[in-house]
XYZ file of C-alpha atoms in Angstrom:
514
model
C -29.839 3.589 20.646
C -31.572 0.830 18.572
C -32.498 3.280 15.921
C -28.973 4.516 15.150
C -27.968 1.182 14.715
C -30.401 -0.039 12.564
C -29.782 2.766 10.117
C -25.718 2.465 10.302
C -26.863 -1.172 9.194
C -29.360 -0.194 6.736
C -27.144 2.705 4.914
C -24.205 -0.066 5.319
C -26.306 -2.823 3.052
C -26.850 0.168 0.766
C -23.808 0.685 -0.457
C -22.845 -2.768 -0.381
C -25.660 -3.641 -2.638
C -25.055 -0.386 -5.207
C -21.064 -1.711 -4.205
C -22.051 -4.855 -5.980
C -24.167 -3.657 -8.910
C -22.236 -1.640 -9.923
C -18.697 -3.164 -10.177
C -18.988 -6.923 -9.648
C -19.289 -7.480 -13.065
C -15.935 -5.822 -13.908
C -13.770 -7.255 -10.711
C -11.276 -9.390 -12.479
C -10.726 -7.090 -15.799
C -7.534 -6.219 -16.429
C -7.075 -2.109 -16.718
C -9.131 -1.224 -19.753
C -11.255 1.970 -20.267
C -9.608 5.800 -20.247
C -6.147 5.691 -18.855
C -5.679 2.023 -18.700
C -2.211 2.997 -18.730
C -2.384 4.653 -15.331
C -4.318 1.531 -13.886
C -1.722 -0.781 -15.630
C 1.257 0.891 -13.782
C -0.288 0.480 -10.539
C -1.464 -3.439 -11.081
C 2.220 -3.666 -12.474
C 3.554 -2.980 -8.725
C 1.500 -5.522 -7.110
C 2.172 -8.252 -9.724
C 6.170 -6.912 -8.933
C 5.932 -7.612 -5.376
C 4.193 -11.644 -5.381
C 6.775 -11.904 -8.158
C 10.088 -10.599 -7.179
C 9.512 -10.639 -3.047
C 7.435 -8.356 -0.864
C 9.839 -5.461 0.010
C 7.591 -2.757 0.772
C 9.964 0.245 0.184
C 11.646 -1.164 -2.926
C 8.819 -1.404 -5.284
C 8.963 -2.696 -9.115
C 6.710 -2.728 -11.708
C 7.173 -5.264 -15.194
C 9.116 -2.486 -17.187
C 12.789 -2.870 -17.397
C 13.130 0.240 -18.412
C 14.507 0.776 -14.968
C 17.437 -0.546 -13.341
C 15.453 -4.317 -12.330
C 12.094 -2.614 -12.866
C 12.460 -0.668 -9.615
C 11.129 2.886 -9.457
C 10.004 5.590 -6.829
C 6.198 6.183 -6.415
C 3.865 6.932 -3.848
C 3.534 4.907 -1.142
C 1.692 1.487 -2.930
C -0.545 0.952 -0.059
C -2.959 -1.065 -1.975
C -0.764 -2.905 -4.322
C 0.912 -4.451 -1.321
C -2.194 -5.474 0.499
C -3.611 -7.460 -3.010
C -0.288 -8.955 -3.859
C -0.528 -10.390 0.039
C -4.099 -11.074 -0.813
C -2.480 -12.842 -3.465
C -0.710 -15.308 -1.415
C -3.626 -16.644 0.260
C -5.984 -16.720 -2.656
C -3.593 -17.072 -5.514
C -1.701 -15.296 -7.992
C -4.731 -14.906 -10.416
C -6.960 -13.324 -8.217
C -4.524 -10.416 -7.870
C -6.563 -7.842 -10.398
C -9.604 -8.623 -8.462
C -8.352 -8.177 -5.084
C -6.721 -4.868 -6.197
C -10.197 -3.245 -7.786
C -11.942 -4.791 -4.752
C -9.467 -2.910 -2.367
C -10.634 0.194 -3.738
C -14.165 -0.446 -3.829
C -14.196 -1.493 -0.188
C -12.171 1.760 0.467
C -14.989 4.229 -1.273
C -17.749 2.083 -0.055
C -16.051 2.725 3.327
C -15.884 6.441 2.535
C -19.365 6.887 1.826
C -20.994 4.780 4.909
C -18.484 7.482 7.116
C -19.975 10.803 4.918
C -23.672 9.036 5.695
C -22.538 8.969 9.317
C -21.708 12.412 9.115
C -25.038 13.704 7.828
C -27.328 11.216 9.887
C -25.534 11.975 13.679
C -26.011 15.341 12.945
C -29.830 15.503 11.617
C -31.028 11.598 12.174
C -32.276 12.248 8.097
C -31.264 8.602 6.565
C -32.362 9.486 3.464
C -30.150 12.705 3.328
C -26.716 10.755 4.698
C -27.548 8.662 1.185
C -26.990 11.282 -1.139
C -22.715 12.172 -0.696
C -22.439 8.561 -1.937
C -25.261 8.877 -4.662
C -23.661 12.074 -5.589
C -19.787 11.012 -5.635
C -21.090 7.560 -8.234
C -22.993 9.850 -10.457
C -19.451 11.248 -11.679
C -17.815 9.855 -14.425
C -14.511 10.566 -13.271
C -15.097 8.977 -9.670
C -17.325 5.732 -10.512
C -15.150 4.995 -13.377
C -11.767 4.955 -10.966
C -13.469 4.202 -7.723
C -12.943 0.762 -9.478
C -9.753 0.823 -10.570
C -6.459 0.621 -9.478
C -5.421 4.323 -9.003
C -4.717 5.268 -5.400
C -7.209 8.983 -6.114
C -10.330 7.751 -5.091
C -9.061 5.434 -2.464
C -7.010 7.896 -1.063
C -9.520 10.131 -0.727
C -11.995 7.880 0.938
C -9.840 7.681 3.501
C -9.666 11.254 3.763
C -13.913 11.271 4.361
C -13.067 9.013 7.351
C -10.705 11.099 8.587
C -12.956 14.328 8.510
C -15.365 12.468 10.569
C -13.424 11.185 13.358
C -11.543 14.932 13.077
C -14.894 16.772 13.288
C -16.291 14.466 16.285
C -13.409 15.347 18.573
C -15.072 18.269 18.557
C -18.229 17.130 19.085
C -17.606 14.606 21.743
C -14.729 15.865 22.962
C -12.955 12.225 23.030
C -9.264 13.255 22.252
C -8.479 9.136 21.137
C -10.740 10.627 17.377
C -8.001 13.837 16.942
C -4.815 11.125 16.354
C -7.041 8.445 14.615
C -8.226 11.427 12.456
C -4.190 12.290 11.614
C -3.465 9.164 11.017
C -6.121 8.247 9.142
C -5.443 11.233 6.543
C -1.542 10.716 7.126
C -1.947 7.441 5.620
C -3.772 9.219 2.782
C -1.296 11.652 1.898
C 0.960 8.692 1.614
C -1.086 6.863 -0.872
C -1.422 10.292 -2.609
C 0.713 12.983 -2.028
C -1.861 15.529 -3.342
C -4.215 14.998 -0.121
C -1.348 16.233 1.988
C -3.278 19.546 1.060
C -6.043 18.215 3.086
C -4.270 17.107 5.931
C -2.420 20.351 5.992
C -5.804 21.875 6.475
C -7.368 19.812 8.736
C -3.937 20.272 10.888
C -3.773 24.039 10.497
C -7.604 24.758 11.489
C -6.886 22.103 14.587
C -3.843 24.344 16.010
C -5.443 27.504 15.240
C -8.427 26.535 17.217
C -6.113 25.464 20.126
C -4.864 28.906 20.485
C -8.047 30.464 20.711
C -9.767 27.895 22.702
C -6.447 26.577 24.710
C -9.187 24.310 26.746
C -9.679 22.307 23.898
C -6.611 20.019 25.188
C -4.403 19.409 28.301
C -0.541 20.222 28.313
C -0.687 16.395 27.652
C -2.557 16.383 24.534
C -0.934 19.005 23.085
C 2.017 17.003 23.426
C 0.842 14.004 22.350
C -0.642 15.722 19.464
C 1.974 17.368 18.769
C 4.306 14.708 18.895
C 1.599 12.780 16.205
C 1.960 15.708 13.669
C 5.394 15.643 13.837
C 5.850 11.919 12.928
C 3.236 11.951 10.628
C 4.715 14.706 7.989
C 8.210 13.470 9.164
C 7.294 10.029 7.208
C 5.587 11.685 4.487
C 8.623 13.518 3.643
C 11.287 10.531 4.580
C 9.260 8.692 2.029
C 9.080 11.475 -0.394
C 13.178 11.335 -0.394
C 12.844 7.393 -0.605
C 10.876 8.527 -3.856
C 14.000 10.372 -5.407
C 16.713 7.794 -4.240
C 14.871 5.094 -5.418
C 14.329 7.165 -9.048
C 17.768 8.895 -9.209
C 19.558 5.173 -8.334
C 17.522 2.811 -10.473
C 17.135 5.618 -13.021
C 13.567 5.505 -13.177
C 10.963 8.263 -14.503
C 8.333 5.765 -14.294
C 6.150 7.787 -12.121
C 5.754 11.840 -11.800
C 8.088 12.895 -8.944
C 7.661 16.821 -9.620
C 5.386 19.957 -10.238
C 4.035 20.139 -13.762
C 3.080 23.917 -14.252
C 1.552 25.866 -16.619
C 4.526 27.929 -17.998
C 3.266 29.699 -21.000
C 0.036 30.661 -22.938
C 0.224 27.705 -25.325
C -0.182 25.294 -22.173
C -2.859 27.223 -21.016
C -4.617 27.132 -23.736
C -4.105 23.409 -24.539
C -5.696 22.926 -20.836
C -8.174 25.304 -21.193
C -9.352 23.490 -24.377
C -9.669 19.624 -23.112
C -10.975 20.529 -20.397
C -13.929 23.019 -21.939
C -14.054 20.451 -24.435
C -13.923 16.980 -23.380
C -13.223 16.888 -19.756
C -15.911 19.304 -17.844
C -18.845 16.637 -19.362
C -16.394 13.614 -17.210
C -16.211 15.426 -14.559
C -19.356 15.645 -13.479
C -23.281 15.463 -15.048
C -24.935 18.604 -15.852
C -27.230 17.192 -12.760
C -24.209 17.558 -10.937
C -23.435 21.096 -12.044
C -26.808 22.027 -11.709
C -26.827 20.578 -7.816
C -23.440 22.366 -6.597
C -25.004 25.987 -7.938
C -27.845 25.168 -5.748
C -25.353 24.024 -2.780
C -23.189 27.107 -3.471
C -26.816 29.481 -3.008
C -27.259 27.471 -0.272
C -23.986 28.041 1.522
C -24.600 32.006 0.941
C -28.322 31.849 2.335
C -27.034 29.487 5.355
C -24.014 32.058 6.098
C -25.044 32.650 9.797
C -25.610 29.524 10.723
C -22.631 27.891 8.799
C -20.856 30.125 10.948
C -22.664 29.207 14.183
C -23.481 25.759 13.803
C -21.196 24.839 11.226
C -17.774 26.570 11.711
C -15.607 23.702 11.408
C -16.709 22.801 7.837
C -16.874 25.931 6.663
C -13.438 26.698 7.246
C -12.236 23.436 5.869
C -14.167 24.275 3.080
C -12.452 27.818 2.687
C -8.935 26.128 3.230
C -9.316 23.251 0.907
C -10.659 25.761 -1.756
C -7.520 27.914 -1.414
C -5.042 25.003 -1.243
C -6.535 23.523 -4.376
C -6.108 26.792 -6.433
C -2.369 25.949 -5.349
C -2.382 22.560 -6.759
C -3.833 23.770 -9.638
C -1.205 26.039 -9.880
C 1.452 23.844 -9.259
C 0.068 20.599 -11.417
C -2.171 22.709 -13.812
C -0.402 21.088 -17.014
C -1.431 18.005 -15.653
C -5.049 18.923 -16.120
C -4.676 19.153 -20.223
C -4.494 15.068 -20.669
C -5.146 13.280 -17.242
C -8.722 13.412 -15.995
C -8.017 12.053 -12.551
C -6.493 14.649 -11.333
C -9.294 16.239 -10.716
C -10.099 13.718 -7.461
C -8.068 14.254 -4.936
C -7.734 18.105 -4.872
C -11.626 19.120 -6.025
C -13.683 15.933 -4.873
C -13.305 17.333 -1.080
C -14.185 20.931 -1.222
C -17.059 20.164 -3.717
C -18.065 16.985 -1.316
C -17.746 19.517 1.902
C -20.228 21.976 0.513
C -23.099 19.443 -0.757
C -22.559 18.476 3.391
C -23.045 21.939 4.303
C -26.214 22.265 1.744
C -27.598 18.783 3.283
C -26.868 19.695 7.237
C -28.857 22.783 6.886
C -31.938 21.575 4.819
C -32.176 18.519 6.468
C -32.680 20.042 9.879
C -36.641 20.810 8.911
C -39.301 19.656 10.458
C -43.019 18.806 9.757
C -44.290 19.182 6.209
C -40.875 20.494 4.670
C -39.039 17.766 6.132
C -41.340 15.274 3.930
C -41.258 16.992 1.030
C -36.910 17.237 1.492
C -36.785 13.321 2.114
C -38.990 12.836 -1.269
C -36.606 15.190 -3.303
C -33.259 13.746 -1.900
C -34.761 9.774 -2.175
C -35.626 11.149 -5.662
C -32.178 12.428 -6.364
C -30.317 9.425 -5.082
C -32.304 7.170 -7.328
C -31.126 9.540 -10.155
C -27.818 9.843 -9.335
C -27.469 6.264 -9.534
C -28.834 5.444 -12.215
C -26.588 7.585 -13.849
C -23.543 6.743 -12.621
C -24.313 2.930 -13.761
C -24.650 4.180 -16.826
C -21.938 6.223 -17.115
C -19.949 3.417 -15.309
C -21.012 0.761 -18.109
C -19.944 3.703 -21.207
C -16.736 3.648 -19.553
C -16.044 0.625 -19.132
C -17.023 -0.398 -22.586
C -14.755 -0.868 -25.713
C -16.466 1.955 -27.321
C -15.682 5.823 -27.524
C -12.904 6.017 -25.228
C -10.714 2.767 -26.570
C -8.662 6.039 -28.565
C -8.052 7.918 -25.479
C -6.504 5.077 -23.397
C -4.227 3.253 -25.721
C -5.769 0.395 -28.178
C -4.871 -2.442 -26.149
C -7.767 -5.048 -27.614
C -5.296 -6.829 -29.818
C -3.503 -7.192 -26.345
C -6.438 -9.465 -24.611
C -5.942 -13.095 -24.437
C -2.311 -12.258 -24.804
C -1.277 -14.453 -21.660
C -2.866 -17.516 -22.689
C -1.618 -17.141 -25.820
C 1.834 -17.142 -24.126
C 0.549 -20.106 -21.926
C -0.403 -21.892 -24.550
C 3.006 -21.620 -26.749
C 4.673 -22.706 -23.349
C 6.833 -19.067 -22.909
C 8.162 -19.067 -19.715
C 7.046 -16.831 -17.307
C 10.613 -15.848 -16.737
C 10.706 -14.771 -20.197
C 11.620 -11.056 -21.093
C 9.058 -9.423 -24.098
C 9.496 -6.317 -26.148
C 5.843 -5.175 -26.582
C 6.374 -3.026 -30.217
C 4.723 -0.328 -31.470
C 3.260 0.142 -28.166
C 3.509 3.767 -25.931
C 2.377 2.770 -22.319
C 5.067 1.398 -20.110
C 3.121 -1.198 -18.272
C -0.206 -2.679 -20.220
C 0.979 -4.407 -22.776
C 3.363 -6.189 -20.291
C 0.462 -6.641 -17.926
C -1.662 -7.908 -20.595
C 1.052 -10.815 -21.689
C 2.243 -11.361 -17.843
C 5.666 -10.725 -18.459
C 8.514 -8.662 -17.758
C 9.888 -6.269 -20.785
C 10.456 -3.589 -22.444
C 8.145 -1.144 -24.968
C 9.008 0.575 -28.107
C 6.879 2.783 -30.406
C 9.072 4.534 -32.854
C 8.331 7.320 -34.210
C 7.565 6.076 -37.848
C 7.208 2.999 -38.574
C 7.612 2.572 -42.072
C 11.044 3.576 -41.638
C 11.587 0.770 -38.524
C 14.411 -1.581 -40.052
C 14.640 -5.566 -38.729
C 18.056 -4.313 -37.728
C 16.843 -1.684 -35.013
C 14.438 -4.428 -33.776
C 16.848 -7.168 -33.075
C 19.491 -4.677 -31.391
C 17.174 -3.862 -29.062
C 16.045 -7.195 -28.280
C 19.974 -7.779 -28.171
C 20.679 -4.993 -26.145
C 18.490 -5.620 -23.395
C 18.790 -9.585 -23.624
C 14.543 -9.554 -24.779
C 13.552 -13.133 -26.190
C 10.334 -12.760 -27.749
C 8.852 -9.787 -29.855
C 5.076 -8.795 -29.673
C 3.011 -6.006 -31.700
C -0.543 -5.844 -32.962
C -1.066 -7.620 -36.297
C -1.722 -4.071 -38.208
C 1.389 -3.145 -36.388
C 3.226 -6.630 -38.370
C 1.774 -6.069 -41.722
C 3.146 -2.751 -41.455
C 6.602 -4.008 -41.091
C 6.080 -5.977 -44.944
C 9.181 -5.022 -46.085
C 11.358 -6.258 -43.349
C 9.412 -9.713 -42.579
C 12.777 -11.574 -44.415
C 15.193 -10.138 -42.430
C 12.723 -10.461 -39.573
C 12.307 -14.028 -40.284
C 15.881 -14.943 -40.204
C 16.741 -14.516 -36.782
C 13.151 -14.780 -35.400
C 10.329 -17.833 -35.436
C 7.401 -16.889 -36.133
C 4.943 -18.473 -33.109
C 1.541 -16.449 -33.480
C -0.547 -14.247 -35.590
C -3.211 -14.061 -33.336
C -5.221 -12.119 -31.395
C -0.983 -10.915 -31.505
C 1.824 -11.645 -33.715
C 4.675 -13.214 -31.410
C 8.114 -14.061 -32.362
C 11.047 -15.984 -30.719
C 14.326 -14.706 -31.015
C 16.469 -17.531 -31.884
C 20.099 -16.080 -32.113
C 20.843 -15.377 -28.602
C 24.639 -14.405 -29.443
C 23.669 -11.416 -31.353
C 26.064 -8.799 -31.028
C 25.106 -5.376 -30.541
């Protein structure tokens, strides 16, 4: 019994120590990197509850855009828990607490998948390598930091599987509800692991009609009962969703399928991801690792299906219902790289598991050789997800892809230092994304980017500011000089605060009709 524990401590200080390596150096960033407009909507909510009160079901994010900011979105299980994290340790430690949230959550994730492997074939080194595996990718180490609910979401979904598969193991029926729960609450945080507890829930009652033993009338009920409430929230909150949207008129977040409806779509998809999105991904490591898994999986077919029934067929389903999410969200696929986590991340996680159950069951001579190649592997996996980590998180290469918010940074002490209230509303110009540029400043808006901006007039600028009762105008300073012509008219209803690192201005005739 000592054993087991020492290596459930061992593999835990692990992955706190990669934990740490790897992101405590980018903790308290605001969203930057690919997609920092995703990340910024999400920070948005929690800065919306320690702002404007903590009701959980009523979230807001900093864009007006809505009715009072309010909008529908999955359930913001994370963005709650920093903004409470907030009252205890402080408004500014918000961004922190939110990344760290996440990274706990993976971290979490990982030491379950290492539990997995090791009860099953007491090979430490081999319960290392889902983790090792999982950081190496782009995609995942990049938002297993963030602020997205994908990778958290999903970790959860790990922990689930292994309390799922040792009901059947052990044969303890408290696992089978912690399981459902577990990956309820996941499919609340993201509504695209519902596929996953769909499958873990359909392979559960088909096994209970062949093998009624597996529970008592009680059980079943109790069970039952479980599923019941579990999918009855998910969908009670998926119609809070489109109240909360359709009331506060709010498009903020994507409530709906995005298919691919004709051959220009598919192309467009077909070409970002060929071209720019297969090498995020995952390494050609990576690539090179799931071929071997997949040959694997073929030359392990009888025993996969005598040993290892359970994860085979969760394998099968979760490969079938992500070919429906593909079909149902494949347009998604042409612009947003995350969306590859939550439906592909667990059927490509669930056959390295199958590849590592079955090799790491050798003995003697092979076994030695296996642990040298995995502790190998992990070490190389690592090392290039750190690097890969530190590329993304860098100002360089992807800065074009995510918005060029670097004229935003140092935006809020800029604001602190002119003494702008906090209560003060900002239209963030030139500017696409509905949340970072507000996030960056710390305040409450609106965005515009107009179409063309040499034909923007001061008139259009000051009716909008009018219109939605705005008091101080930012933009970029290339954004400002592009505006030459109308600087007078600018200049005679706004002051001119700041030219740096943004140009602010004060709107000074509050009467303004419009």
């Amino acid at each position: 019994m000592r054993q087991p524990r020492l290596a459930y401590i061992a593999a835990a200080l692990f992955f706190l120590i990669v934990g740490a390596v790897l992101y405590a150096p980018y903790l308290a960033e605001l969203p930057r990197g690919l997609h920092a407009w995703a990340q910024s909507d999400r920070l948005a909510l929690a800065l919306g509850y320690y702002d404007y009160g903590f009701q959980l079901f009523t979230p807001r994010t900093y864009n007006l855009s809505s009715i009072g900011g309010i909008t529908g979105v999955e359930f913001p299980f994370q963005a709650y828990l920093a903004a409470l994290g907030g009252v205890v340790f402080g408004r500014s430690s918000i961004v922190l607490l939110f990344r760290l949230l996440d990274v706990a959550m993976v971290l979490l994730g990982f030491y379950y998948l290492f539990r997995l492997v090791y009860e099953q074939t007491g090979h430490f080194v081999a319960g290392l390598v889902p983790g090792a595996f999982l950081l190496s990718s782009p995609v995942f180490v990049f938002y297993a930091g963030s602020t997205l609910p994908d990778p958290f979401s999903v970790s959860l979904s790990f922990i689930g599987y292994y309390y799922w598969l040792r009901f059947f193991t052990r044969r303890a029926f408290s696992d089978l509800p912690l399981a459902v729960l577990l990956l309820g609450l996941a499919a609340l945080i993201k509504t695209t692991t519902l596929l996953h507890l769909g499958a873990v829930l359909g392979i559960t009652f088909l096994w209970a009609f062949f093998q009624p033993e597996l529970l008592t009338r009680r059980q079943r009920l109790v069970f039952t009962g479980l599923v019941l409430l579990v999918l009855g929230a998910t969908a009670a909150y998926f119609l809070r969703i489109q109240y909360l949207n359709a009331t506060y008129q709010s498009g903020l977040f994507l409530a709906g399928t995005r298919p691919i409806t004709d051959p220009e779509t598919l192309h467009q998809v077909r070409l970002h991801v060929r071209g720019f999105w297969l090498g995020q991904y995952a390494s050609t490591l990576q690539y090179y690792l799931l071929a071997v898994c997949g040959l694997l999986f073929v030359g392990y077919a009888r025993r996969n299906l005598r040993q290892h029934l359970l994860l085979s067929l969760l394998l099968l389903a979760t490969l079938v219902l992500g070919y429906v999410f593909v079909q149902l969200m494949g347009a998604q696929f042409r612009d947003h790289d995350y969306y590859i986590i939550a439906p592909v991340v667990p059927p490509v996680l669930l056959l390295l598991l199958l590849a590592l159950l079955n090799v790491a069951r050798h003995q003697g001579k092979i076994r030695h050789a296996i642990t040298g190649i995995l502790a190998v592997m992990v070490v190389v996996l690592l090392v290039q997800g750190y690097k890969r980590l530190h590329r993304r998180m860098s100002d360089e290469g992807l800065v074009a892809e995510s918005g060029n918010y670097l004229w935003m940074r140092g935006g809020a002490a800029e604001l602190a230092r002119l003494k702008v209230p906090a209560a003060a509303s900002i239209l963030v110009f030139n500017e696409p994304a509905p949340n970072l540029g507000l996030a960056y400043f710390d305040r409450r808006g609106q965005v515009w980017q107009p179409q063309d901006l040499a034909t923007v007039t001061a008139t259009e600028i000051l009716d909008r500011m009018a219109a939605d009762n705005l008091d101080y105008l930012l933009m970029a300073p290339s954004a400002y000089a592009g505006l030459a012509p109308q600087h007078p008219a600018l200049a005679a209803e706004l002051s001119l605060l700041s030219q740096s690192p943004a140009v602010i201005l004060q709107r000074r005739n509050r009467q303004r009709p419009w």
